[in-house]
Amino acid sequence: MSVLKQKSKPHRQFWAQFDALQMGSGWDEEDVKKPQILLDDVYGDSHPGSVHLDRLMDQASYGVLEQGGFPARFHTTDICDGCGQGHDGMNYILPSREAICDLVEVHGSVSPWDGMILSSSCDKSVPAHLQAAARLDIPTIFIPGGSMRPGPNMTTSLVAGDISLRQKKVGAITEREIRDYKLTGCPSEGACAFLGTASTMQCMAEALGLALPGTALMPATMRDILQGARQAGRTILNLASRDLKPSAIMTREAFENAIIVHSAIGGSTNALLHLPSMARELDITIEPELFDEINHRVPHLANLIPSGPFLTEVFWFAGGIPMVQKTLGQTLNLDVLTVTGKTLGENLEELERQNFFNRNLGYLNNYGIKRDEVITPLEKSTYKGSVAILKGNLAPQGAVIKYSACVEEMRSHEGPARVFNSEEAAYKSVVDGHIKPGDILIIRYEGPRGSGMPEMYITMEALVCDQHLNGQVALITDGRFSGGTKGAAIGHVSPEAAAGGPLAFVEEGDIISYSSSARTLNVVGINGEKHSADHIQSILAERAKAGIIPRPRRKGLLARYTSLARSAMEGAGY
């Protein structure tokens, strides 16, 4: 039984209707005396990352009941970036983070809970849940929704990029190929099997200490994930009895640990939006320069798509986040507290005693893969980090490139600007064959204030899937990218065009130069001719007098978001 005292929340004594309402919902007189735990998930039929979460929360409920608590189930269904591709629905994806967080805040605030368990799998729901945990600051455990099974020939749902591009070209694909992809592209529930934003943010939840050790990216179809959920239900009562809150776990040191892990695994650039936004809820400021400093010194270890050849369930078999943490050793702060009630160092010692690091290697043998192929030993790591913060006259506040997913030849480049005021226009230009090798695409007015900061995945994927353009064209935007993006993709340019940033005043044929090693992003020429930095600055200032393109009138959530959102360099939250 839980050591929590009955009726530990005085608010429940104040108003008799509170118990009456719960008993009207099926609780009995003994239930209302127990520690009460909010179980909030994004279960629903919207996509494979959410459709199975009810089963995980069933197990969490059993764990709560075993320890003498009583669980209450709440839901806030999320949506999938894949469903928003190619239309205005993508504008709602990042704002959905705020909507989910806000509703969990409502669920967690109106009733007095002793603790909370959150569960999600995907791009915006995981950071929304972690942000809500920080905001509510009641004892909380996060349950990751795990990894989808591999597709045929160890592929992922990202095959959609090639399929969709060829669909738009006469005679380039058969109906059978299209149907076969649809039947095999997403073979099970769970987050897509590459290290995109969904998988990255599961890893960040564990790296922050808010998920139980070893639970990020568990295969969603295996028994282990059910056991992890049951254990979360048992553990939350211990956290509640100790009143161990997220603010004691999600410290600055924990965020620094998470950024170190993010650097080592080559995580999604979207984490540079989500981690600062979570930290702000705890009055912690995460500057973009911190990501850059850490990426300068932390070795790149994980060989996962899009920065390597392997899938996420293979990563978990190889030891997952705990193996990365063990490999990094004293690079991390091992004294930070976690939801086990123990430190990170103590957790790693416990996993060693339980044989966690070797138990699943036999699954790797099924694929004929060795651990060192998936998680590179320190002594064999060939380069540092995975992302860089670029600055210059085109991005005075910064921009982001994931150089680990970019061919060496395009980590630095200079070329003519091809300017588009929407992704739709840029995508059509690529598909219609109007882009040439060496070009630098500029897609603007797609930042947080511009249109909600949609991802530019379909355009970047069209470039990567075009044999004449792959590895020879860069894309620069104030929007963002999918975590699965490959290539010379520079996003989060700040200030954004809609806020009057320099990106708004670049013109067709200007010369753009960037370097991931030098951390620079600049306009170096006007109308095809190179000029001094002072001359270029004066030209941009003169162009700025005309102002930005008027933005369309928005309604509802999108209107609130685009009018209130912060800079991408500050997390793009309210």
Coordinates of C-alpha atoms in Angstrom, one line a residue, residues 63-517:
G63 CA 0.5 -0.3 -11.1
V64 CA -1.2 2.6 -9.4
L65 CA -3.9 0.3 -7.9
E66 CA -1.3 -2.2 -6.8
Q67 CA 0.4 0.5 -4.6
G68 CA -2.9 1.8 -3.1
G69 CA -3.6 4.7 -5.3
F70 CA -6.5 5.4 -7.6
P71 CA -6.1 6.4 -11.3
A72 CA -8.2 8.8 -13.2
R73 CA -8.0 8.6 -17.1
F74 CA -8.0 11.8 -19.2
H75 CA -7.2 12.1 -22.9
T76 CA -6.1 14.9 -25.3
T77 CA -5.7 13.4 -28.7
D78 CA -2.8 14.7 -30.8
I79 CA -2.3 14.8 -34.6
C80 CA 0.5 13.7 -36.9
D81 CA 2.9 15.8 -39.1
G82 CA 2.5 13.2 -41.8
C83 CA -1.2 14.0 -42.1
G84 CA -0.4 17.7 -42.5
Q85 CA 2.0 17.4 -45.4
G86 CA 1.3 19.5 -48.5
H87 CA -1.6 21.6 -47.2
D88 CA -2.4 24.2 -44.7
G89 CA -2.9 21.6 -42.0
M90 CA 0.8 21.7 -41.4
N91 CA 0.5 25.2 -40.0
Y92 CA -1.4 23.8 -37.0
I93 CA 1.3 21.2 -36.1
L94 CA 3.6 23.3 -33.9
P95 CA 0.7 25.3 -32.4
S96 CA -0.8 21.9 -31.3
R97 CA 2.0 21.7 -28.8
E98 CA 0.6 24.7 -27.0
A99 CA -3.0 23.4 -27.3
I100 CA -2.1 20.0 -25.8
C101 CA 0.0 21.5 -23.0
D102 CA -2.8 24.0 -22.2
L103 CA -5.5 21.2 -21.9
V104 CA -3.2 19.0 -19.7
E105 CA -2.8 22.1 -17.6
V106 CA -6.6 22.4 -17.3
H107 CA -6.9 18.7 -16.4
G108 CA -4.1 19.0 -13.8
S109 CA -5.3 22.3 -12.2
V110 CA -9.0 22.0 -11.7
S111 CA -8.8 18.8 -9.6
P112 CA -6.2 18.4 -6.8
W113 CA -4.0 15.5 -7.8
D114 CA -1.4 13.7 -5.8
G115 CA 0.6 12.8 -8.9
M116 CA 0.4 12.5 -12.7
I117 CA 1.4 10.0 -15.4
L118 CA 1.6 11.2 -19.0
S119 CA 2.0 9.1 -22.1
S120 CA 2.6 10.0 -25.8
S121 CA 4.9 9.0 -28.6
C122 CA 5.2 11.7 -31.2
D123 CA 6.5 15.1 -32.4
K124 CA 4.5 17.7 -30.5
S125 CA 2.6 15.6 -27.9
V126 CA 5.8 14.5 -26.1
P127 CA 7.2 18.1 -25.7
A128 CA 3.7 19.3 -24.9
H129 CA 3.5 16.7 -22.0
L130 CA 7.0 17.6 -20.7
Q131 CA 6.1 21.3 -20.9
A132 CA 2.9 20.6 -19.0
A133 CA 4.8 18.6 -16.4
A134 CA 7.1 21.6 -15.8
R135 CA 4.2 24.0 -15.7
L136 CA 2.0 22.0 -13.3
D137 CA 5.0 20.9 -11.2
I138 CA 3.2 18.0 -9.4
P139 CA 5.0 14.6 -9.1
T140 CA 5.0 13.2 -12.7
I141 CA 6.3 10.3 -14.7
F142 CA 6.3 10.2 -18.5
I143 CA 5.7 6.9 -20.4
P144 CA 7.1 6.9 -24.0
G145 CA 4.9 5.2 -26.6
G146 CA 7.9 3.4 -28.2
S147 CA 9.0 2.6 -31.7
M148 CA 7.2 1.3 -34.8
R149 CA 8.4 -1.9 -36.4
P150 CA 10.7 -1.7 -39.4
G151 CA 9.3 -1.6 -42.9
P152 CA 10.4 -4.0 -45.7
N153 CA 14.2 -4.0 -46.2
M154 CA 14.7 -2.0 -42.9
T155 CA 12.8 1.0 -44.3
T156 CA 10.7 3.6 -42.6
S157 CA 7.6 5.6 -43.4
L158 CA 9.9 8.2 -45.0
V159 CA 9.8 6.1 -48.2
A160 CA 6.7 8.4 -48.8
G161 CA 9.1 11.2 -50.1
D162 CA 10.2 9.1 -53.0
I163 CA 6.8 7.7 -53.7
S164 CA 5.0 11.1 -53.6
L165 CA 7.6 12.7 -55.9
R166 CA 7.3 10.0 -58.5
Q167 CA 3.5 10.2 -58.3
K168 CA 3.8 13.6 -59.8
K169 CA 5.8 12.6 -62.8
V170 CA 4.3 10.8 -65.7
G171 CA 5.3 7.2 -66.0
A172 CA 7.6 7.3 -62.9
I173 CA 5.7 4.9 -60.7
T174 CA 3.1 2.1 -60.9
E175 CA -0.1 1.7 -58.9
R176 CA 1.3 -1.5 -57.4
E177 CA 4.3 0.4 -56.0
I178 CA 2.0 3.0 -54.4
R179 CA -0.3 0.3 -53.0
D180 CA 2.6 -1.8 -51.6
Y181 CA 4.0 1.3 -49.8
K182 CA 0.6 2.1 -48.3
L183 CA 0.4 -1.5 -47.0
T184 CA 3.9 -1.6 -45.5
G185 CA 5.0 2.0 -44.8
C186 CA 3.7 1.9 -41.2
P187 CA 3.6 -1.7 -40.2
S188 CA 2.6 -1.3 -36.5
E189 CA 1.8 1.2 -33.8
G190 CA 4.5 3.3 -32.3
A191 CA 6.5 6.3 -33.4
C192 CA 8.1 6.2 -36.9
A193 CA 11.2 4.1 -36.8
F194 CA 13.8 6.8 -37.6
L195 CA 15.4 9.4 -35.3
G196 CA 12.9 12.1 -36.1
T197 CA 11.3 14.5 -33.7
A198 CA 9.0 11.9 -32.2
S199 CA 11.9 9.5 -31.3
T200 CA 14.2 12.4 -30.4
M201 CA 11.7 13.7 -27.8
Q202 CA 11.1 10.3 -26.3
C203 CA 14.9 10.2 -25.8
M204 CA 14.9 13.7 -24.3
A205 CA 12.2 12.7 -21.8
E206 CA 14.5 9.9 -20.6
A207 CA 17.6 12.1 -20.7
L208 CA 15.9 14.7 -18.6
G209 CA 15.1 12.0 -16.0
L210 CA 11.3 12.2 -16.4
A211 CA 10.9 8.7 -18.0
L212 CA 12.0 5.5 -16.3
P213 CA 15.5 4.3 -17.4
G214 CA 15.5 2.4 -20.7
T215 CA 11.9 3.2 -21.7
A216 CA 12.5 5.5 -24.6
L217 CA 12.1 3.8 -28.0
M218 CA 11.1 0.4 -26.7
P219 CA 9.5 -1.6 -29.6
A220 CA 5.8 -0.7 -29.3
T221 CA 4.8 -4.4 -30.0
M222 CA 7.0 -6.0 -27.3
R223 CA 6.1 -7.0 -23.8
D224 CA 8.8 -4.7 -22.4
I225 CA 6.9 -1.6 -23.0
L226 CA 3.9 -3.0 -21.1
Q227 CA 6.2 -3.8 -18.2
G228 CA 7.6 -0.3 -18.3
A229 CA 4.2 1.2 -18.1
R230 CA 3.2 -1.0 -15.2
Q231 CA 6.4 0.1 -13.4
A232 CA 5.6 3.7 -14.0
G233 CA 2.2 3.2 -12.2
R234 CA 3.9 1.7 -9.3
T235 CA 6.6 4.3 -9.1
I236 CA 4.4 7.4 -9.2
L237 CA 3.1 6.6 -5.7
N238 CA 6.7 6.8 -4.4
L239 CA 7.2 10.2 -6.1
A240 CA 3.9 11.5 -4.7
S241 CA 4.8 10.3 -1.1
R242 CA 8.1 12.2 -1.4
D243 CA 6.5 15.1 -3.2
L244 CA 9.3 14.8 -5.7
K245 CA 8.3 17.3 -8.4
P246 CA 9.5 17.9 -12.0
S247 CA 11.3 21.1 -10.8
A248 CA 13.6 18.9 -8.7
I249 CA 14.3 16.7 -11.7
M250 CA 14.2 19.1 -14.7
T251 CA 17.0 21.3 -13.4
R252 CA 19.5 23.2 -15.5
E253 CA 22.0 20.4 -15.1
A254 CA 19.3 17.9 -16.4
F255 CA 18.7 20.1 -19.5
E256 CA 22.4 20.2 -20.1
N257 CA 22.5 16.4 -19.9
A258 CA 19.7 16.2 -22.4
I259 CA 21.5 18.5 -24.8
I260 CA 24.6 16.4 -24.5
V261 CA 22.6 13.3 -25.3
H262 CA 20.9 15.1 -28.2
S263 CA 24.2 16.0 -29.6
A264 CA 25.6 12.5 -29.3
I265 CA 22.6 10.8 -31.0
G266 CA 22.1 13.3 -33.7
G267 CA 18.6 14.3 -32.6
S268 CA 16.0 16.4 -34.5
T269 CA 16.6 20.1 -34.8
N270 CA 13.0 20.5 -33.4
A271 CA 14.5 19.8 -30.0
L272 CA 16.0 23.3 -30.2
L273 CA 12.5 24.6 -30.1
H274 CA 11.1 22.2 -27.5
L275 CA 13.8 22.1 -24.8
P276 CA 14.0 25.9 -24.4
S277 CA 10.2 26.1 -24.3
M278 CA 10.0 23.5 -21.5
A279 CA 12.9 25.1 -19.6
R280 CA 11.1 28.5 -19.7
E281 CA 8.2 26.9 -17.6
L282 CA 10.7 26.4 -14.8
D283 CA 12.3 29.9 -15.2
I284 CA 15.4 28.3 -16.8
T285 CA 16.8 30.0 -19.9
I286 CA 18.4 27.8 -22.5
E287 CA 20.3 29.9 -25.0
P288 CA 20.9 28.6 -28.5
E289 CA 24.6 29.1 -28.0
L290 CA 24.5 26.3 -25.4
F291 CA 23.6 23.8 -28.1
D292 CA 26.4 25.1 -30.2
E293 CA 29.0 24.9 -27.4
I294 CA 28.0 21.3 -26.5
N295 CA 28.0 20.2 -30.1
H296 CA 31.6 21.5 -30.4
R297 CA 32.8 19.0 -27.8
V298 CA 30.5 16.0 -27.6
P299 CA 31.3 13.0 -29.9
H300 CA 28.6 11.8 -32.3
L301 CA 27.7 8.2 -31.3
A302 CA 24.4 7.0 -32.7
N303 CA 24.2 5.8 -36.3
L304 CA 20.5 6.2 -36.8
I305 CA 18.4 7.4 -39.8
P306 CA 18.8 10.2 -41.0
S307 CA 22.4 10.5 -39.8
G308 CA 23.1 6.8 -40.2
P309 CA 21.6 3.5 -41.6
F310 CA 19.9 2.0 -38.5
L311 CA 16.3 2.1 -37.1
T312 CA 15.2 3.0 -33.6
E313 CA 14.3 -0.4 -32.4
V314 CA 17.8 -1.5 -33.3
F315 CA 19.1 1.4 -31.2
W316 CA 17.0 0.1 -28.2
F317 CA 18.3 -3.4 -28.6
A318 CA 21.9 -1.9 -28.6
G319 CA 21.2 -0.3 -25.2
G320 CA 19.4 2.8 -26.1
I321 CA 19.7 6.0 -24.1
P322 CA 21.3 4.3 -21.1
M323 CA 24.1 2.9 -23.3
V324 CA 24.7 6.4 -24.7
Q325 CA 24.8 7.8 -21.2
K326 CA 27.1 5.0 -20.0
T327 CA 29.4 5.7 -23.0
L328 CA 29.5 9.4 -22.3
G329 CA 30.3 8.7 -18.7
Q330 CA 31.6 11.8 -16.8
T331 CA 30.7 14.1 -19.7
L332 CA 27.2 14.0 -18.0
N333 CA 26.2 15.1 -14.6
L334 CA 25.5 11.8 -13.0
D335 CA 24.2 13.3 -9.7
V336 CA 20.9 14.7 -11.2
L337 CA 17.8 13.2 -9.7
T338 CA 15.3 11.2 -11.8
V339 CA 11.8 9.8 -11.4
T340 CA 13.2 6.6 -9.9
G341 CA 14.0 8.8 -6.8
K342 CA 17.6 7.9 -7.5
T343 CA 20.4 9.7 -9.4
L344 CA 21.3 9.1 -13.0
G345 CA 24.5 7.4 -11.9
E346 CA 22.6 5.1 -9.5
N347 CA 20.2 4.2 -12.3
L348 CA 23.0 3.2 -14.6
E349 CA 24.5 1.0 -11.9
E350 CA 21.1 -0.6 -11.3
L351 CA 20.7 -1.3 -15.1
E352 CA 24.1 -2.9 -15.1
R353 CA 23.1 -5.2 -12.2
Q354 CA 19.9 -6.1 -14.0
N355 CA 21.9 -7.0 -17.2
F356 CA 20.0 -4.5 -19.2
F357 CA 23.0 -3.6 -21.4
N358 CA 23.5 -7.2 -22.6
R359 CA 20.0 -8.8 -22.4
N360 CA 18.8 -7.6 -25.7
L361 CA 22.0 -8.1 -27.8
G362 CA 20.5 -11.3 -29.1
Y363 CA 17.9 -9.3 -30.9
L364 CA 20.7 -7.5 -32.7
N365 CA 22.1 -10.8 -33.7
N366 CA 18.7 -11.5 -35.4
Y367 CA 19.6 -8.7 -37.8
G368 CA 23.3 -9.6 -38.0
I369 CA 24.3 -6.3 -36.4
K370 CA 26.8 -5.5 -33.6
R371 CA 26.3 -2.9 -30.9
D372 CA 29.4 -1.0 -32.0
E373 CA 27.8 -0.5 -35.4
V374 CA 24.7 1.2 -33.9
I375 CA 26.3 3.1 -30.9
T376 CA 29.9 4.0 -31.8
P377 CA 32.5 3.6 -29.0
L378 CA 34.1 6.8 -27.9
E379 CA 37.5 5.9 -29.3
K380 CA 36.0 5.2 -32.8
S381 CA 33.9 8.4 -33.0
T382 CA 35.1 10.5 -36.0
Y383 CA 33.4 13.8 -35.4
K384 CA 31.8 16.0 -32.8
G385 CA 28.1 16.8 -32.4
S386 CA 25.3 16.9 -34.9
V387 CA 23.9 20.5 -35.1
A388 CA 25.3 23.9 -35.4
I389 CA 23.9 27.4 -34.7
L390 CA 24.7 29.7 -37.7
K391 CA 24.8 33.5 -37.4
G392 CA 25.4 36.4 -39.8
N393 CA 23.6 39.2 -41.6
L394 CA 20.9 36.8 -42.8
A395 CA 20.3 35.4 -39.3
P396 CA 21.4 37.9 -36.6
Q397 CA 19.7 35.8 -33.9
G398 CA 20.7 32.5 -35.3
A399 CA 19.7 29.6 -37.5
V400 CA 20.1 25.8 -37.2
I401 CA 21.7 23.1 -39.4
K402 CA 21.9 19.4 -38.7
Y403 CA 25.2 18.8 -40.3
S404 CA 25.3 15.1 -39.3
A405 CA 22.5 14.5 -41.8
C406 CA 24.2 16.5 -44.6
V407 CA 26.9 15.3 -47.0
E408 CA 30.3 16.8 -46.4
E409 CA 30.3 18.7 -49.6
M410 CA 27.2 20.7 -48.6
R411 CA 28.1 21.5 -45.0
S412 CA 29.5 24.8 -46.5
H413 CA 28.3 26.3 -49.7
E414 CA 27.9 29.5 -51.7
G415 CA 25.3 30.0 -54.4
P416 CA 22.5 32.1 -55.9
A417 CA 19.3 32.6 -53.9
R418 CA 16.0 31.2 -55.3
V419 CA 13.4 33.1 -53.3
F420 CA 9.9 31.8 -52.5
N421 CA 7.3 33.3 -50.1
S422 CA 5.7 29.9 -49.4
E423 CA 6.7 26.2 -49.3
E424 CA 4.0 25.4 -51.9
A425 CA 5.7 27.7 -54.5
A426 CA 9.1 26.3 -53.7
Y427 CA 7.9 22.7 -54.0
K428 CA 6.3 23.3 -57.3
S429 CA 9.5 24.8 -58.6
V430 CA 11.4 21.7 -57.6
V431 CA 8.9 19.3 -59.1
D432 CA 8.7 21.3 -62.3
G433 CA 12.5 21.2 -62.8
H434 CA 13.2 24.9 -62.3
I435 CA 15.9 24.4 -59.6
K436 CA 19.5 23.9 -60.7
P437 CA 22.5 22.3 -58.8
G438 CA 24.2 24.9 -56.7
D439 CA 21.1 26.9 -56.0
I440 CA 20.1 27.9 -52.5
L441 CA 16.3 27.9 -52.0
I442 CA 14.9 30.6 -49.7
I443 CA 11.5 29.8 -48.2
R444 CA 10.3 32.6 -46.0
Y445 CA 7.2 33.7 -44.1
E446 CA 6.9 30.2 -42.7
G447 CA 8.2 31.1 -39.2
P448 CA 6.1 31.1 -36.0
R449 CA 4.6 34.6 -36.7
G450 CA 4.4 34.0 -40.4
S451 CA 2.3 30.8 -40.6
G452 CA 2.8 28.8 -37.5
M453 CA 6.2 27.4 -38.4
P454 CA 5.3 24.4 -40.5
E455 CA 8.1 21.9 -41.5
M456 CA 9.6 22.1 -45.0
Y457 CA 9.8 18.3 -45.3
I458 CA 8.2 17.8 -48.7
T459 CA 10.4 20.3 -50.4
M460 CA 13.6 19.1 -48.9
E461 CA 12.6 15.5 -49.6
A462 CA 11.9 16.4 -53.2
L463 CA 15.4 17.7 -53.5
V464 CA 16.9 14.6 -51.9
C465 CA 14.9 12.3 -54.1
D466 CA 15.9 14.1 -57.3
Q467 CA 19.0 12.4 -58.6
H468 CA 20.1 15.7 -60.3
L469 CA 19.7 17.8 -57.2
N470 CA 20.5 15.5 -54.3
G471 CA 23.5 16.7 -52.4
Q472 CA 23.8 19.9 -54.5
V473 CA 21.1 22.2 -53.4
A474 CA 20.6 23.9 -50.0
L475 CA 17.3 25.1 -48.4
I476 CA 17.2 28.0 -46.0
T477 CA 14.0 28.9 -44.2
D478 CA 12.5 30.6 -41.1
G479 CA 10.3 27.5 -40.9
R480 CA 11.4 24.2 -39.5
F481 CA 12.2 20.7 -40.7
S482 CA 11.1 17.2 -40.0
G483 CA 13.4 15.3 -37.7
G484 CA 13.8 12.9 -40.6
T485 CA 15.2 15.5 -43.0
K486 CA 18.4 14.8 -44.8
G487 CA 20.5 17.3 -46.7
A488 CA 21.6 20.9 -46.4
A489 CA 18.6 22.1 -44.5
I490 CA 19.0 25.4 -42.6
G491 CA 16.0 26.3 -40.5
H492 CA 14.7 28.5 -37.7
V493 CA 16.3 31.6 -39.3
S494 CA 15.7 34.4 -36.8
P495 CA 14.4 37.1 -36.8
E496 CA 11.9 35.5 -39.2
A497 CA 10.6 37.3 -42.3
A498 CA 7.2 38.1 -40.7
A499 CA 9.0 39.9 -37.9
G500 CA 11.0 42.0 -40.4
G501 CA 14.1 39.9 -40.3
P502 CA 16.7 40.2 -43.1
L503 CA 15.3 37.0 -44.8
A504 CA 12.3 39.1 -45.9
F505 CA 14.6 41.3 -48.0
V506 CA 16.7 38.8 -49.9
E507 CA 16.0 38.9 -53.7
E508 CA 16.3 36.4 -56.5
G509 CA 19.9 36.1 -57.5
D510 CA 21.5 37.5 -54.4
I511 CA 24.5 35.4 -53.3
I512 CA 24.2 33.4 -50.1
S513 CA 27.1 31.8 -48.2
Y514 CA 27.0 29.5 -45.2
S515 CA 29.5 27.3 -43.3
S516 CA 28.6 24.8 -40.6
S517 CA 32.2 24.7 -39.4

